[in-house]
Amino acid sequence: MAAEIISGKELAATIRNNISSDVFNLKQVGIVPGLTVILVGNNPASRSYVTAKEKACQEIGIRSTLLEYPDTITEEFLLHEISRLNEDNDVHGILVQLPLPKQINELAVIEHISPEKDVDGFHPINVGRMMTGQDAFLPCTPFGIVEMVKSKQIPISGKHVVVIGRSNIVGKPVGQLFLNEHATVTYCHSRTTNLKEITKQADILIVAVGKANYIDSEYIKPGAVVIDVGVNRLESGKLCGDVLFEDAQKVAGYITPVPGGVGPMTITMLLQNTLLSAQAVNRSNVKG
Ligand code: GUN
């Protein structure tokens, strides 16, 4: 039997409806959730991600502001802009689109964002809070992946989760989130020697390798949950994931498509984090 598809697009629509009504309620008490996105330079992929984020904000009533700068700006200038946004009470979320030009130290920039406005969940304070199981802004792609698995009532506790990829944005934190849900987690990466042997043991396989159609049915245990984080554009212009979908679908129990899988969930969790930040401000106003 072919695997059941976990549609990120459908789940995202449901969650966005809920966010939208919470945004409406906040507006009744005079708070308009606001996200400011900083885009440096002219990377086409970054621009298209930023455009998608802005559109999603507008659709659900979050005020979004885009600050665009040329790729010649200095780190000092960017840090100064972030300081200004940290102080601005109308800004609940700050997102600096990565990558940044090489004269700018990305870690210094991320560390300069107030942890209370770090809706990407990249600040070391939020990473540390996540690792120790405290309240934190969770990074959007990993957060969205866990929500997708939970949406199908798939058990996580005691299951073997295998993550292929170890980036700071996806691989490392997604493994940590599944560990927090009591899974047994294995990380694989470019130096892993026996990849197929390990992935075939996965109850839940998270694929973030960045290579088009790389994982086929031979890497997958029958009935496993396969989450495809890849976004690759083929020469034909068509988008595809890191998993060879039609082949993998014959073996897996659940699978996420590309497009319409993890991508829409990433943006949805950004909206969710911006809402959470604005709600926290409202709570501290009420307390005085
Ligand atoms: N570049 C690629 N993915 C992301 C992301 O999730 N957030 C930011 N800020 N930059 C990115």
PDB file of N, CA and C in Angstrom, residues 159-212:
ATOM      1  N   LYS A 159      10.622   5.717  19.918  1.00  0.00           N
ATOM      2  CA  LYS A 159      10.879   5.385  18.505  1.00  0.00           C
ATOM      3  C   LYS A 159      12.293   5.815  18.106  1.00  0.00           C
ATOM      4  N   HIS A 160      12.783   5.197  17.048  1.00  0.00           N
ATOM      5  CA  HIS A 160      14.123   5.547  16.561  1.00  0.00           C
ATOM      6  C   HIS A 160      13.991   6.603  15.457  1.00  0.00           C
ATOM      7  N   VAL A 161      14.479   7.798  15.750  1.00  0.00           N
ATOM      8  CA  VAL A 161      14.485   8.880  14.760  1.00  0.00           C
ATOM      9  C   VAL A 161      15.895   8.992  14.187  1.00  0.00           C
ATOM     10  N   VAL A 162      16.019   8.909  12.878  1.00  0.00           N
ATOM     11  CA  VAL A 162      17.322   9.097  12.238  1.00  0.00           C
ATOM     12  C   VAL A 162      17.268  10.398  11.434  1.00  0.00           C
ATOM     13  N   VAL A 163      18.240  11.280  11.702  1.00  0.00           N
ATOM     14  CA  VAL A 163      18.318  12.567  11.008  1.00  0.00           C
ATOM     15  C   VAL A 163      19.516  12.511  10.066  1.00  0.00           C
ATOM     16  N   ILE A 164      19.308  12.802   8.783  1.00  0.00           N
ATOM     17  CA  ILE A 164      20.459  12.927   7.876  1.00  0.00           C
ATOM     18  C   ILE A 164      20.668  14.424   7.657  1.00  0.00           C
ATOM     19  N   GLY A 165      21.787  14.936   8.175  1.00  0.00           N
ATOM     20  CA  GLY A 165      22.054  16.380   8.116  1.00  0.00           C
ATOM     21  C   GLY A 165      22.363  16.883   9.507  1.00  0.00           C
ATOM     22  N   ARG A 166      23.276  17.833   9.604  1.00  0.00           N
ATOM     23  CA  ARG A 166      23.667  18.343  10.933  1.00  0.00           C
ATOM     24  C   ARG A 166      23.844  19.861  10.934  1.00  0.00           C
ATOM     25  N   SER A 167      23.025  20.564  10.126  1.00  0.00           N
ATOM     26  CA  SER A 167      23.116  22.028  10.118  1.00  0.00           C
ATOM     27  C   SER A 167      22.556  22.586  11.423  1.00  0.00           C
ATOM     28  N   ASN A 168      22.965  23.834  11.725  1.00  0.00           N
ATOM     29  CA  ASN A 168      22.434  24.485  12.928  1.00  0.00           C
ATOM     30  C   ASN A 168      20.962  24.840  12.771  1.00  0.00           C
ATOM     31  N   ILE A 169      20.500  25.001  11.519  1.00  0.00           N
ATOM     32  CA  ILE A 169      19.125  25.454  11.270  1.00  0.00           C
ATOM     33  C   ILE A 169      18.141  24.285  11.297  1.00  0.00           C
ATOM     34  N   VAL A 170      18.544  23.127  10.767  1.00  0.00           N
ATOM     35  CA  VAL A 170      17.599  22.004  10.672  1.00  0.00           C
ATOM     36  C   VAL A 170      18.103  20.755  11.410  1.00  0.00           C
ATOM     37  N   GLY A 171      19.196  20.171  10.950  1.00  0.00           N
ATOM     38  CA  GLY A 171      19.603  18.837  11.424  1.00  0.00           C
ATOM     39  C   GLY A 171      19.760  18.752  12.930  1.00  0.00           C
ATOM     40  N   LYS A 172      20.661  19.598  13.476  1.00  0.00           N
ATOM     41  CA  LYS A 172      20.919  19.505  14.921  1.00  0.00           C
ATOM     42  C   LYS A 172      19.651  19.761  15.743  1.00  0.00           C
ATOM     43  N   PRO A 173      18.931  20.887  15.491  1.00  0.00           N
ATOM     44  CA  PRO A 173      17.771  21.120  16.363  1.00  0.00           C
ATOM     45  C   PRO A 173      16.627  20.126  16.177  1.00  0.00           C
ATOM     46  N   VAL A 174      16.436  19.586  14.964  1.00  0.00           N
ATOM     47  CA  VAL A 174      15.292  18.663  14.821  1.00  0.00           C
ATOM     48  C   VAL A 174      15.546  17.398  15.636  1.00  0.00           C
ATOM     49  N   GLY A 175      16.801  16.946  15.687  1.00  0.00           N
ATOM     50  CA  GLY A 175      17.123  15.785  16.511  1.00  0.00           C
ATOM     51  C   GLY A 175      16.848  16.084  17.980  1.00  0.00           C
ATOM     52  N   GLN A 176      17.222  17.286  18.413  1.00  0.00           N
ATOM     53  CA  GLN A 176      17.009  17.681  19.810  1.00  0.00           C
ATOM     54  C   GLN A 176      15.513  17.715  20.161  1.00  0.00           C
ATOM     55  N   LEU A 177      14.693  18.242  19.242  1.00  0.00           N
ATOM     56  CA  LEU A 177      13.248  18.299  19.525  1.00  0.00           C
ATOM     57  C   LEU A 177      12.657  16.900  19.658  1.00  0.00           C
ATOM     58  N   PHE A 178      13.110  15.965  18.813  1.00  0.00           N
ATOM     59  CA  PHE A 178      12.602  14.588  18.938  1.00  0.00           C
ATOM     60  C   PHE A 178      13.142  13.924  20.208  1.00  0.00           C
ATOM     61  N   LEU A 179      14.353  14.276  20.607  1.00  0.00           N
ATOM     62  CA  LEU A 179      14.881  13.770  21.887  1.00  0.00           C
ATOM     63  C   LEU A 179      14.012  14.283  23.044  1.00  0.00           C
ATOM     64  N   ASN A 180      13.630  15.560  22.957  1.00  0.00           N
ATOM     65  CA  ASN A 180      12.757  16.127  24.005  1.00  0.00           C
ATOM     66  C   ASN A 180      11.417  15.388  24.069  1.00  0.00           C
ATOM     67  N   GLU A 181      11.028  14.770  22.929  1.00  0.00           N
ATOM     68  CA  GLU A 181       9.780  13.982  22.876  1.00  0.00           C
ATOM     69  C   GLU A 181      10.050  12.505  23.188  1.00  0.00           C
ATOM     70  N   HIS A 182      11.232  12.224  23.743  1.00  0.00           N
ATOM     71  CA  HIS A 182      11.590  10.880  24.222  1.00  0.00           C
ATOM     72  C   HIS A 182      11.879   9.862  23.126  1.00  0.00           C
ATOM     73  N   ALA A 183      12.289  10.338  21.952  1.00  0.00           N
ATOM     74  CA  ALA A 183      12.735   9.410  20.905  1.00  0.00           C
ATOM     75  C   ALA A 183      14.203   9.049  21.148  1.00  0.00           C
ATOM     76  N   THR A 184      14.647   7.963  20.516  1.00  0.00           N
ATOM     77  CA  THR A 184      16.078   7.634  20.443  1.00  0.00           C
ATOM     78  C   THR A 184      16.561   8.220  19.129  1.00  0.00           C
ATOM     79  N   VAL A 185      17.586   9.086  19.190  1.00  0.00           N
ATOM     80  CA  VAL A 185      17.951   9.862  17.998  1.00  0.00           C
ATOM     81  C   VAL A 185      19.350   9.504  17.505  1.00  0.00           C
ATOM     82  N   THR A 186      19.473   9.283  16.204  1.00  0.00           N
ATOM     83  CA  THR A 186      20.784   9.070  15.576  1.00  0.00           C
ATOM     84  C   THR A 186      20.987  10.143  14.505  1.00  0.00           C
ATOM     85  N   TYR A 187      22.165  10.755  14.507  1.00  0.00           N
ATOM     86  CA  TYR A 187      22.510  11.739  13.474  1.00  0.00           C
ATOM     87  C   TYR A 187      23.424  11.093  12.432  1.00  0.00           C
ATOM     88  N   CYS A 188      23.128  11.301  11.159  1.00  0.00           N
ATOM     89  CA  CYS A 188      24.017  10.892  10.067  1.00  0.00           C
ATOM     90  C   CYS A 188      24.405  12.159   9.289  1.00  0.00           C
ATOM     91  N   HIS A 189      25.544  12.097   8.608  1.00  0.00           N
ATOM     92  CA  HIS A 189      26.004  13.263   7.843  1.00  0.00           C
ATOM     93  C   HIS A 189      26.964  12.814   6.759  1.00  0.00           C
ATOM     94  N   SER A 190      27.623  13.775   6.115  1.00  0.00           N
ATOM     95  CA  SER A 190      28.431  13.451   4.932  1.00  0.00           C
ATOM     96  C   SER A 190      29.579  12.481   5.224  1.00  0.00           C
ATOM     97  N   ARG A 191      30.013  12.369   6.483  1.00  0.00           N
ATOM     98  CA  ARG A 191      31.118  11.455   6.804  1.00  0.00           C
ATOM     99  C   ARG A 191      30.617  10.103   7.340  1.00  0.00           C
ATOM    100  N   THR A 192      29.317   9.933   7.415  1.00  0.00           N
ATOM    101  CA  THR A 192      28.774   8.659   7.908  1.00  0.00           C
ATOM    102  C   THR A 192      29.109   7.569   6.889  1.00  0.00           C
ATOM    103  N   THR A 193      29.650   6.455   7.355  1.00  0.00           N
ATOM    104  CA  THR A 193      30.139   5.450   6.394  1.00  0.00           C
ATOM    105  C   THR A 193      29.063   4.428   6.011  1.00  0.00           C
ATOM    106  N   ASN A 194      28.173   4.097   6.940  1.00  0.00           N
ATOM    107  CA  ASN A 194      27.198   3.035   6.657  1.00  0.00           C
ATOM    108  C   ASN A 194      25.769   3.594   6.682  1.00  0.00           C
ATOM    109  N   LEU A 195      25.563   4.621   5.853  1.00  0.00           N
ATOM    110  CA  LEU A 195      24.298   5.382   5.907  1.00  0.00           C
ATOM    111  C   LEU A 195      23.069   4.485   5.766  1.00  0.00           C
ATOM    112  N   LYS A 196      23.071   3.636   4.746  1.00  0.00           N
ATOM    113  CA  LYS A 196      21.872   2.836   4.464  1.00  0.00           C
ATOM    114  C   LYS A 196      21.526   1.904   5.630  1.00  0.00           C
ATOM    115  N   GLU A 197      22.569   1.319   6.232  1.00  0.00           N
ATOM    116  CA  GLU A 197      22.342   0.414   7.374  1.00  0.00           C
ATOM    117  C   GLU A 197      21.628   1.143   8.505  1.00  0.00           C
ATOM    118  N   ILE A 198      22.007   2.398   8.701  1.00  0.00           N
ATOM    119  CA  ILE A 198      21.416   3.166   9.819  1.00  0.00           C
ATOM    120  C   ILE A 198      20.011   3.636   9.461  1.00  0.00           C
ATOM    121  N   THR A 199      19.850   4.190   8.249  1.00  0.00           N
ATOM    122  CA  THR A 199      18.529   4.746   7.900  1.00  0.00           C
ATOM    123  C   THR A 199      17.469   3.643   7.853  1.00  0.00           C
ATOM    124  N   LYS A 200      17.901   2.416   7.541  1.00  0.00           N
ATOM    125  CA  LYS A 200      16.930   1.295   7.474  1.00  0.00           C
ATOM    126  C   LYS A 200      16.404   0.907   8.849  1.00  0.00           C
ATOM    127  N   GLN A 201      17.025   1.466   9.896  1.00  0.00           N
ATOM    128  CA  GLN A 201      16.533   1.194  11.257  1.00  0.00           C
ATOM    129  C   GLN A 201      15.567   2.279  11.741  1.00  0.00           C
ATOM    130  N   ALA A 202      15.369   3.298  10.915  1.00  0.00           N
ATOM    131  CA  ALA A 202      14.595   4.458  11.385  1.00  0.00           C
ATOM    132  C   ALA A 202      13.091   4.191  11.361  1.00  0.00           C
ATOM    133  N   ASP A 203      12.430   4.511  12.483  1.00  0.00           N
ATOM    134  CA  ASP A 203      10.959   4.562  12.475  1.00  0.00           C
ATOM    135  C   ASP A 203      10.519   5.892  11.862  1.00  0.00           C
ATOM    136  N   ILE A 204      11.323   6.937  12.137  1.00  0.00           N
ATOM    137  CA  ILE A 204      11.058   8.263  11.562  1.00  0.00           C
ATOM    138  C   ILE A 204      12.376   8.730  10.944  1.00  0.00           C
ATOM    139  N   LEU A 205      12.359   8.991   9.643  1.00  0.00           N
ATOM    140  CA  LEU A 205      13.584   9.376   8.933  1.00  0.00           C
ATOM    141  C   LEU A 205      13.450  10.824   8.452  1.00  0.00           C
ATOM    142  N   ILE A 206      14.356  11.681   8.930  1.00  0.00           N
ATOM    143  CA  ILE A 206      14.319  13.102   8.555  1.00  0.00           C
ATOM    144  C   ILE A 206      15.464  13.322   7.567  1.00  0.00           C
ATOM    145  N   VAL A 207      15.150  13.773   6.371  1.00  0.00           N
ATOM    146  CA  VAL A 207      16.160  13.869   5.321  1.00  0.00           C
ATOM    147  C   VAL A 207      16.437  15.338   4.991  1.00  0.00           C
ATOM    148  N   ALA A 208      17.641  15.799   5.348  1.00  0.00           N
ATOM    149  CA  ALA A 208      18.050  17.185   5.056  1.00  0.00           C
ATOM    150  C   ALA A 208      19.477  17.152   4.522  1.00  0.00           C
ATOM    151  N   VAL A 209      19.636  16.512   3.358  1.00  0.00           N
ATOM    152  CA  VAL A 209      20.976  16.362   2.777  1.00  0.00           C
ATOM    153  C   VAL A 209      21.303  17.405   1.721  1.00  0.00           C
ATOM    154  N   GLY A 210      20.266  17.970   1.090  1.00  0.00           N
ATOM    155  CA  GLY A 210      20.512  18.975   0.048  1.00  0.00           C
ATOM    156  C   GLY A 210      20.925  18.380  -1.293  1.00  0.00           C
ATOM    157  N   LYS A 211      20.525  17.122  -1.570  1.00  0.00           N
ATOM    158  CA  LYS A 211      20.822  16.508  -2.878  1.00  0.00           C
ATOM    159  C   LYS A 211      19.523  15.965  -3.466  1.00  0.00           C
ATOM    160  N   ALA A 212      19.214  16.395  -4.669  1.00  0.00           N
ATOM    161  CA  ALA A 212      17.928  16.043  -5.295  1.00  0.00           C
ATOM    162  C   ALA A 212      17.750  14.528  -5.399  1.00  0.00           C
TER     163      ALA A 212
END
